[in-house]
PDB file of C-alpha atoms in Angstrom:
ATOM      1  CA  MET A   1      23.214  16.094  -2.056  1.00 53.00           C
ATOM      2  CA  SER A   2      24.327  12.606  -2.955  1.00 59.00           C
ATOM      3  CA  THR A   3      22.839  10.883  -5.547  1.00 66.00           C
ATOM      4  CA  PRO A   4      20.521   7.882  -4.984  1.00 74.00           C
ATOM      5  CA  GLN A   5      22.200   4.479  -5.725  1.00 75.00           C
ATOM      6  CA  PRO A   6      20.478   2.173  -8.336  1.00 84.00           C
ATOM      7  CA  PHE A   7      18.794  -0.806  -5.989  1.00 94.00           C
ATOM      8  CA  PRO A   8      21.108  -3.771  -6.213  1.00 94.00           C
ATOM      9  CA  PRO A   9      20.584  -5.994  -9.427  1.00 95.00           C
ATOM     10  CA  GLY A  10      17.957  -8.506  -8.645  1.00 97.00           C
ATOM     11  CA  PHE A  11      16.148  -6.846  -6.460  1.00 98.00           C
ATOM     12  CA  PHE A  12      12.653  -6.594  -8.286  1.00 98.00           C
ATOM     13  CA  ARG A  13      12.830 -10.045  -9.566  1.00 98.00           C
ATOM     14  CA  ARG A  14      10.834 -12.538  -7.775  1.00 97.00           C
ATOM     15  CA  ASP A  15      10.737 -16.536  -7.757  1.00 96.00           C
ATOM     16  CA  ASP A  16       7.611 -16.312  -9.878  1.00 95.00           C
ATOM     17  CA  GLU A  17       7.914 -14.400 -13.228  1.00 95.00           C
ATOM     18  CA  SER A  18       4.526 -15.673 -14.418  1.00 93.00           C
ATOM     19  CA  PRO A  19       1.731 -13.069 -15.727  1.00 91.00           C
ATOM     20  CA  ASP A  20       0.749 -11.500 -12.422  1.00 90.00           C
ATOM     21  CA  PRO A  21      -3.215 -11.915 -13.478  1.00 87.00           C
ATOM     22  CA  VAL A  22      -2.626 -15.815 -13.380  1.00 88.00           C
ATOM     23  CA  PHE A  23      -1.565 -16.355 -10.173  1.00 80.00           C
ATOM     24  CA  TYR A  24      -4.108 -13.669  -8.394  1.00 79.00           C
ATOM     25  CA  GLY A  25      -7.245 -14.978 -10.963  1.00 74.00           C
ATOM     26  CA  PRO A  26      -8.608 -17.064  -8.180  1.00 70.00           C
ATOM     27  CA  PRO A  27     -10.871 -14.759  -5.969  1.00 67.00           C
ATOM     28  CA  ARG A  28      -9.475 -14.584  -2.159  1.00 69.00           C
ATOM     29  CA  LEU A  29     -12.089 -13.240   0.042  1.00 57.00           C
ATOM     30  CA  VAL A  30      -9.950 -12.991   3.312  1.00 62.00           C
ATOM     31  CA  THR A  31      -7.763 -10.786   4.853  1.00 67.00           C
ATOM     32  CA  HIS A  32      -4.014 -11.071   4.743  1.00 74.00           C
ATOM     33  CA  ILE A  33      -3.256  -9.778   7.993  1.00 88.00           C
ATOM     34  CA  ASP A  34      -4.838 -10.623  11.355  1.00 90.00           C
ATOM     35  CA  ASP A  35      -7.445  -8.859  13.182  1.00 90.00           C
ATOM     36  CA  GLY A  36      -5.362  -6.677  14.967  1.00 91.00           C
ATOM     37  CA  ALA A  37      -3.115  -5.543  12.156  1.00 93.00           C
ATOM     38  CA  VAL A  38      -6.371  -4.600  10.582  1.00 93.00           C
ATOM     39  CA  GLU A  39      -7.753  -2.791  13.536  1.00 94.00           C
ATOM     40  CA  ALA A  40      -4.274  -0.579  13.231  1.00 95.00           C
ATOM     41  CA  VAL A  41      -4.983   0.035   9.352  1.00 95.00           C
ATOM     42  CA  GLY A  42      -8.353   1.270  10.223  1.00 95.00           C
ATOM     43  CA  ALA A  43      -7.091   3.339  12.810  1.00 96.00           C
ATOM     44  CA  LEU A  44      -4.441   4.957  10.523  1.00 97.00           C
ATOM     45  CA  TYR A  45      -6.849   6.147   7.955  1.00 96.00           C
ATOM     46  CA  ALA A  46      -9.299   7.428  10.718  1.00 94.00           C
ATOM     47  CA  GLU A  47      -6.402   9.275  12.447  1.00 94.00           C
ATOM     48  CA  LEU A  48      -4.881  10.799   8.974  1.00 94.00           C
ATOM     49  CA  GLY A  49      -8.962  11.966   8.261  1.00 91.00           C
ATOM     50  CA  VAL A  50      -9.134   9.893   4.716  1.00 91.00           C
ATOM     51  CA  ASP A  51     -12.049   7.984   5.640  1.00 85.00           C
ATOM     52  CA  GLY A  52     -15.637   9.414   5.991  1.00 72.00           C
ATOM     53  CA  SER A  53     -15.340  10.318   9.287  1.00 66.00           C
ATOM     54  CA  GLY A  54     -13.088  13.203   9.276  1.00 59.00           C
ATOM     55  CA  PRO A  55     -13.669  16.982   8.161  1.00 56.00           C
ATOM     56  CA  ASP A  56      -9.794  17.261   7.514  1.00 55.00           C
ATOM     57  CA  LEU A  57      -9.999  17.060   3.700  1.00 52.00           C
ATOM     58  CA  GLY A  58     -13.228  18.610   2.847  1.00 53.00           C
ATOM     59  CA  HIS A  59     -15.392  17.601   0.219  1.00 54.00           C
ATOM     60  CA  PRO A  60     -15.833  16.002  -2.315  1.00 52.00           C
ATOM     61  CA  ARG A  61     -13.547  13.186  -0.553  1.00 88.00           C
ATOM     62  CA  VAL A  62     -12.064  11.255  -2.918  1.00 96.00           C
ATOM     63  CA  VAL A  63      -9.794   8.103  -2.019  1.00 97.00           C
ATOM     64  CA  LEU A  64      -7.718   5.736  -4.285  1.00 98.00           C
ATOM     65  CA  ASP A  65      -7.093   2.252  -2.837  1.00 98.00           C
ATOM     66  CA  LEU A  66      -4.501   0.817  -4.868  1.00 98.00           C
ATOM     67  CA  MET A  67      -3.764  -2.971  -5.029  1.00 96.00           C
ATOM     68  CA  SER A  68      -7.155  -3.396  -3.345  1.00 95.00           C
ATOM     69  CA  SER A  69      -9.542  -6.251  -2.694  1.00 93.00           C
ATOM     70  CA  TRP A  70     -12.737  -7.040  -1.415  1.00 93.00           C
ATOM     71  CA  VAL A  71     -12.549  -4.865   1.944  1.00 94.00           C
ATOM     72  CA  SER A  72     -10.271  -1.364   2.192  1.00 95.00           C
ATOM     73  CA  HIS A  73     -10.158  -1.379   5.821  1.00 94.00           C
ATOM     74  CA  LEU A  74     -11.588   2.104   6.045  1.00 96.00           C
ATOM     75  CA  ARG A  75     -13.789   2.427   9.299  1.00 94.00           C
ATOM     76  CA  SER A  76     -16.541   4.769   7.421  1.00 93.00           C
ATOM     77  CA  ALA A  77     -16.579   5.278   3.863  1.00 94.00           C
ATOM     78  CA  PRO A  78     -15.210   8.455   2.149  1.00 94.00           C
ATOM     79  CA  ASP A  79     -17.795   9.969  -0.890  1.00 93.00           C
ATOM     80  CA  GLU A  80     -15.733   8.253  -3.395  1.00 96.00           C
ATOM     81  CA  LEU A  81     -13.491   5.210  -3.089  1.00 97.00           C
ATOM     82  CA  VAL A  82     -12.054   4.056  -6.385  1.00 98.00           C
ATOM     83  CA  VAL A  83     -10.360   0.695  -5.700  1.00 98.00           C
ATOM     84  CA  LEU A  84      -7.851  -0.604  -8.411  1.00 98.00           C
ATOM     85  CA  GLY A  85      -6.727  -4.316  -8.040  1.00 95.00           C
ATOM     86  CA  MET A  86      -6.062  -7.568  -9.970  1.00 92.00           C
ATOM     87  CA  ASN A  87      -9.076  -9.421  -9.606  1.00 94.00           C
ATOM     88  CA  GLY A  88     -12.415  -7.981 -10.788  1.00 93.00           C
ATOM     89  CA  SER A  89     -14.459 -10.582  -8.404  1.00 93.00           C
ATOM     90  CA  GLU A  90     -12.518  -9.056  -5.323  1.00 94.00           C
ATOM     91  CA  LEU A  91     -13.142  -5.456  -6.385  1.00 96.00           C
ATOM     92  CA  ALA A  92     -17.021  -5.817  -7.027  1.00 95.00           C
ATOM     93  CA  ALA A  93     -17.288  -7.470  -3.508  1.00 95.00           C
ATOM     94  CA  ASN A  94     -16.194  -3.874  -1.807  1.00 96.00           C
ATOM     95  CA  ALA A  95     -19.125  -2.373  -0.504  1.00 95.00           C
ATOM     96  CA  MET A  96     -17.395   0.875  -0.137  1.00 96.00           C
ATOM     97  CA  ALA A  97     -16.153   0.973  -3.566  1.00 97.00           C
ATOM     98  CA  THR A  98     -17.863   3.502  -5.883  1.00 98.00           C
ATOM     99  CA  ARG A  99     -15.496   2.591  -9.029  1.00 98.00           C
ATOM    100  CA  ALA A 100     -13.479  -0.111  -9.594  1.00 97.00           C
ATOM    101  CA  VAL A 101     -10.542  -0.454 -12.051  1.00 97.00           C
ATOM    102  CA  VAL A 102      -9.022  -3.958 -12.788  1.00 96.00           C
ATOM    103  CA  HIS A 103      -5.098  -2.760 -13.454  1.00 96.00           C
ATOM    104  CA  ASP A 104      -2.050  -4.224 -13.138  1.00 96.00           C
ATOM    105  CA  LEU A 105       0.590  -1.986 -12.123  1.00 97.00           C
ATOM    106  CA  ASN A 106       3.651  -4.429 -12.943  1.00 96.00           C
ATOM    107  CA  THR A 107       2.849  -4.254 -16.124  1.00 96.00           C
ATOM    108  CA  ASP A 108       1.586  -0.309 -16.431  1.00 97.00           C
ATOM    109  CA  PRO A 109       2.256   1.679 -13.536  1.00 98.00           C
ATOM    110  CA  SER A 110       0.013   4.612 -14.893  1.00 98.00           C
ATOM    111  CA  LEU A 111      -2.840   5.357 -12.739  1.00 98.00           C
ATOM    112  CA  PRO A 112      -5.962   6.142 -14.983  1.00 96.00           C
ATOM    113  CA  LEU A 113      -7.023   9.187 -13.374  1.00 98.00           C
ATOM    114  CA  ASP A 114      -6.357  12.987 -13.657  1.00 98.00           C
ATOM    115  CA  ASP A 115      -3.831  14.913 -12.043  1.00 98.00           C
ATOM    116  CA  ALA A 116      -4.654  16.347  -8.735  1.00 98.00           C
ATOM    117  CA  SER A 117      -7.811  14.632  -8.214  1.00 97.00           C
ATOM    118  CA  VAL A 118      -7.539  12.500  -5.072  1.00 97.00           C
ATOM    119  CA  ASP A 119      -7.530  13.092  -1.456  1.00 96.00           C
ATOM    120  CA  ALA A 120      -5.538  10.430  -0.403  1.00 97.00           C
ATOM    121  CA  VAL A 121      -3.812   7.026  -2.069  1.00 98.00           C
ATOM    122  CA  LEU A 122      -3.602   4.204  -0.143  1.00 98.00           C
ATOM    123  CA  CYS A 123      -2.110   0.601  -0.254  1.00 98.00           C
ATOM    124  CA  CYS A 124      -2.409  -2.136   2.327  1.00 96.00           C
ATOM    125  CA  VAL A 125      -0.149  -5.243   2.723  1.00 95.00           C
ATOM    126  CA  SER A 126       1.002  -5.057  -1.194  1.00 95.00           C
ATOM    127  CA  VAL A 127       3.854  -3.001  -1.848  1.00 98.00           C
ATOM    128  CA  ASP A 128       6.207  -5.761  -1.467  1.00 97.00           C
ATOM    129  CA  TYR A 129       4.718  -7.065  -4.920  1.00 96.00           C
ATOM    130  CA  LEU A 130       5.303  -4.038  -6.788  1.00 98.00           C
ATOM    131  CA  VAL A 131       8.283  -4.398  -9.205  1.00 97.00           C
ATOM    132  CA  ARG A 132       8.011  -0.625 -10.205  1.00 98.00           C
ATOM    133  CA  PRO A 133       7.305   0.993  -6.953  1.00 98.00           C
ATOM    134  CA  VAL A 134       8.935   4.305  -7.767  1.00 98.00           C
ATOM    135  CA  GLU A 135       7.329   4.716 -10.884  1.00 98.00           C
ATOM    136  CA  VAL A 136       3.592   4.055  -9.204  1.00 98.00           C
ATOM    137  CA  LEU A 137       4.713   6.200  -6.704  1.00 98.00           C
ATOM    138  CA  ALA A 138       5.633   8.789  -8.932  1.00 98.00           C
ATOM    139  CA  GLU A 139       1.753   8.548 -10.315  1.00 98.00           C
ATOM    140  CA  ALA A 140       0.555   8.885  -6.882  1.00 98.00           C
ATOM    141  CA  ALA A 141       2.176  11.887  -6.439  1.00 98.00           C
ATOM    142  CA  ARG A 142       0.523  13.237  -9.678  1.00 98.00           C
ATOM    143  CA  VAL A 143      -3.054  12.512  -9.085  1.00 98.00           C
ATOM    144  CA  LEU A 144      -2.832  13.559  -5.422  1.00 98.00           C
ATOM    145  CA  ARG A 145      -3.791  16.965  -4.554  1.00 97.00           C
ATOM    146  CA  PRO A 146      -1.383  19.101  -2.769  1.00 97.00           C
ATOM    147  CA  GLY A 147      -1.187  18.250   1.317  1.00 96.00           C
ATOM    148  CA  ALA A 148      -3.060  15.057   0.630  1.00 96.00           C
ATOM    149  CA  PRO A 149      -1.362  11.716   2.080  1.00 97.00           C
ATOM    150  CA  VAL A 150       0.101   8.541   0.494  1.00 98.00           C
ATOM    151  CA  VAL A 151      -0.467   5.868   3.055  1.00 98.00           C
ATOM    152  CA  LEU A 152       1.546   2.662   2.727  1.00 98.00           C
ATOM    153  CA  THR A 153       1.089  -0.098   5.115  1.00 98.00           C
ATOM    154  CA  PHE A 154       2.441  -3.778   5.454  1.00 97.00           C
ATOM    155  CA  SER A 155       3.524  -6.479   7.523  1.00 94.00           C
ATOM    156  CA  ASN A 156       6.050  -9.501   7.739  1.00 91.00           C
ATOM    157  CA  ARG A 157       3.107 -11.622   5.824  1.00 85.00           C
ATOM    158  CA  CYS A 158       3.243 -12.190   2.319  1.00 89.00           C
ATOM    159  CA  PHE A 159       3.013 -14.447  -0.844  1.00 89.00           C
ATOM    160  CA  PRO A 160       6.916 -15.086  -0.785  1.00 93.00           C
ATOM    161  CA  THR A 161       7.158 -16.269  -4.721  1.00 94.00           C
ATOM    162  CA  LYS A 162       5.469 -12.729  -5.941  1.00 94.00           C
ATOM    163  CA  ALA A 163       7.006 -10.463  -3.765  1.00 95.00           C
ATOM    164  CA  VAL A 164      10.327  -8.960  -4.802  1.00 97.00           C
ATOM    165  CA  HIS A 165      13.826 -10.462  -3.654  1.00 97.00           C
ATOM    166  CA  GLY A 166      14.981  -7.034  -2.348  1.00 97.00           C
ATOM    167  CA  TRP A 167      11.914  -7.506   0.129  1.00 97.00           C
ATOM    168  CA  LEU A 168      12.963 -11.115   0.904  1.00 97.00           C
ATOM    169  CA  ALA A 169      16.158 -10.344   1.446  1.00 96.00           C
ATOM    170  CA  THR A 170      15.813  -7.906   4.677  1.00 96.00           C
ATOM    171  CA  ASP A 171      14.090  -7.632   7.814  1.00 95.00           C
ATOM    172  CA  ASP A 172      11.260  -5.385   9.126  1.00 94.00           C
ATOM    173  CA  ASP A 173      13.738  -2.408   9.925  1.00 95.00           C
ATOM    174  CA  GLY A 174      14.853  -2.988   6.188  1.00 97.00           C
ATOM    175  CA  ARG A 175      11.368  -3.003   4.663  1.00 97.00           C
ATOM    176  CA  CYS A 176      10.622   0.178   6.295  1.00 97.00           C
ATOM    177  CA  ALA A 177      13.840   1.708   4.987  1.00 97.00           C
ATOM    178  CA  VAL A 178      13.018   0.510   1.565  1.00 98.00           C
ATOM    179  CA  VAL A 179       9.742   1.695   1.477  1.00 98.00           C
ATOM    180  CA  ALA A 180      10.593   5.164   2.498  1.00 98.00           C
ATOM    181  CA  GLU A 181      13.127   5.285  -0.263  1.00 98.00           C
ATOM    182  CA  TYR A 182      10.419   4.574  -2.969  1.00 98.00           C
ATOM    183  CA  VAL A 183       8.829   7.337  -1.775  1.00 98.00           C
ATOM    184  CA  ARG A 184      11.957   9.696  -1.800  1.00 98.00           C
ATOM    185  CA  ARG A 185      12.857   8.445  -5.269  1.00 98.00           C
ATOM    186  CA  ALA A 186       9.430   8.829  -6.335  1.00 98.00           C
ATOM    187  CA  GLY A 187       9.431  12.714  -5.680  1.00 98.00           C
ATOM    188  CA  GLY A 188       6.884  15.234  -5.024  1.00 98.00           C
ATOM    189  CA  PHE A 189       6.408  14.064  -1.567  1.00 98.00           C
ATOM    190  CA  THR A 190       7.320  15.481   2.256  1.00 98.00           C
ATOM    191  CA  GLU A 191       9.829  13.376   3.946  1.00 98.00           C
ATOM    192  CA  PRO A 192       8.047   9.824   4.839  1.00 98.00           C
ATOM    193  CA  GLU A 193       7.333   9.147   8.241  1.00 98.00           C
ATOM    194  CA  VAL A 194       7.748   5.394   9.452  1.00 98.00           C
ATOM    195  CA  SER A 195       5.938   4.037  12.622  1.00 96.00           C
ATOM    196  CA  LEU A 196       4.719   0.573  13.979  1.00 95.00           C
ATOM    197  CA  ARG A 197       1.367   0.759  14.551  1.00 95.00           C
ATOM    198  CA  THR A 198       0.738  -2.539  16.673  1.00 92.00           C
ATOM    199  CA  PRO A 199       1.972  -3.134  20.048  1.00 82.00           C
ATOM    200  CA  LEU A 200       5.680  -4.514  20.631  1.00 67.00           C
ATOM    201  CA  GLY A 201       6.930  -6.162  23.776  1.00 53.00           C
ATOM    202  CA  ARG A 202       4.392  -7.835  26.380  1.00 47.00           C
ATOM    203  CA  GLU A 203       0.574  -7.633  26.338  1.00 47.00           C
ATOM    204  CA  ARG A 204      -1.704  -9.200  29.140  1.00 47.00           C
ATOM    205  CA  GLY A 205       1.219 -10.691  30.724  1.00 50.00           C
ATOM    206  CA  GLY A 206       2.553 -12.482  27.642  1.00 53.00           C
ATOM    207  CA  THR A 207       4.348 -11.882  24.487  1.00 64.00           C
ATOM    208  CA  TYR A 208       2.283  -9.964  21.928  1.00 64.00           C
ATOM    209  CA  ARG A 209       2.061 -12.480  18.924  1.00 75.00           C
ATOM    210  CA  GLY A 210       0.237 -10.769  16.513  1.00 87.00           C
ATOM    211  CA  ASP A 211       1.086  -9.528  13.213  1.00 91.00           C
ATOM    212  CA  PRO A 212       2.930  -5.920  12.930  1.00 92.00           C
ATOM    213  CA  LEU A 213       1.672  -3.735  11.029  1.00 94.00           C
ATOM    214  CA  TYR A 214       4.012  -0.853   9.855  1.00 97.00           C
ATOM    215  CA  ALA A 215       2.936   2.521   8.132  1.00 98.00           C
ATOM    216  CA  VAL A 216       4.841   4.923   5.923  1.00 98.00           C
ATOM    217  CA  VAL A 217       3.222   8.158   5.254  1.00 98.00           C
ATOM    218  CA  ALA A 218       4.265  10.873   3.519  1.00 98.00           C
ATOM    219  CA  ARG A 219       2.121  14.339   1.867  1.00 98.00           C
ATOM    220  CA  ARG A 220       2.057  15.774  -1.352  1.00 98.00           C
ATOM    221  CA  LEU A 221       4.149  18.954  -1.881  1.00 98.00           C
TER     222      LEU A 221
END
């Protein structure tokens, strides 16, 4: 097996290297993808059984939403939803959350949870901002129970000054490959599965112009 090569110099640098708590300080009670992409996220979570509607994970069901906000896009609430993000006001507004943790993963990639204590780890439209993604995903593997999924979803929209340069330098296919490689390098997961969750081509006689929603999913070994 070949040894993974380092990411290119500057890959994880950003145009705005000021402290993230400053940028994310003002609450943004909006969604950062359109309604079609939001629906696709919720459908994926339901398909995987990580919300409160499916029996797949058994009980108690504990879900960790990384880099979370005022909404987690779950169709129904799990038994416990831990939301971890940068803005306390946004997290406090998340109606499904049972616990909120204000935490900057770019400063400290560790997760304040016990080993094998979580039934799913989610990260929606935020992986592009991580400067230490492999370390964060290694922590996700630590806190997940065997067989439980990590679910990374993203689109082509972002705050460009806070996204890492490697993300901005490639296209959608390249970003899918990058996220899958993060998961592989973290270790402890099955081979990641990459999918497009929104339509391609023509819809209702016209060109589909909605936000694309991509997913990278793997399970804890």
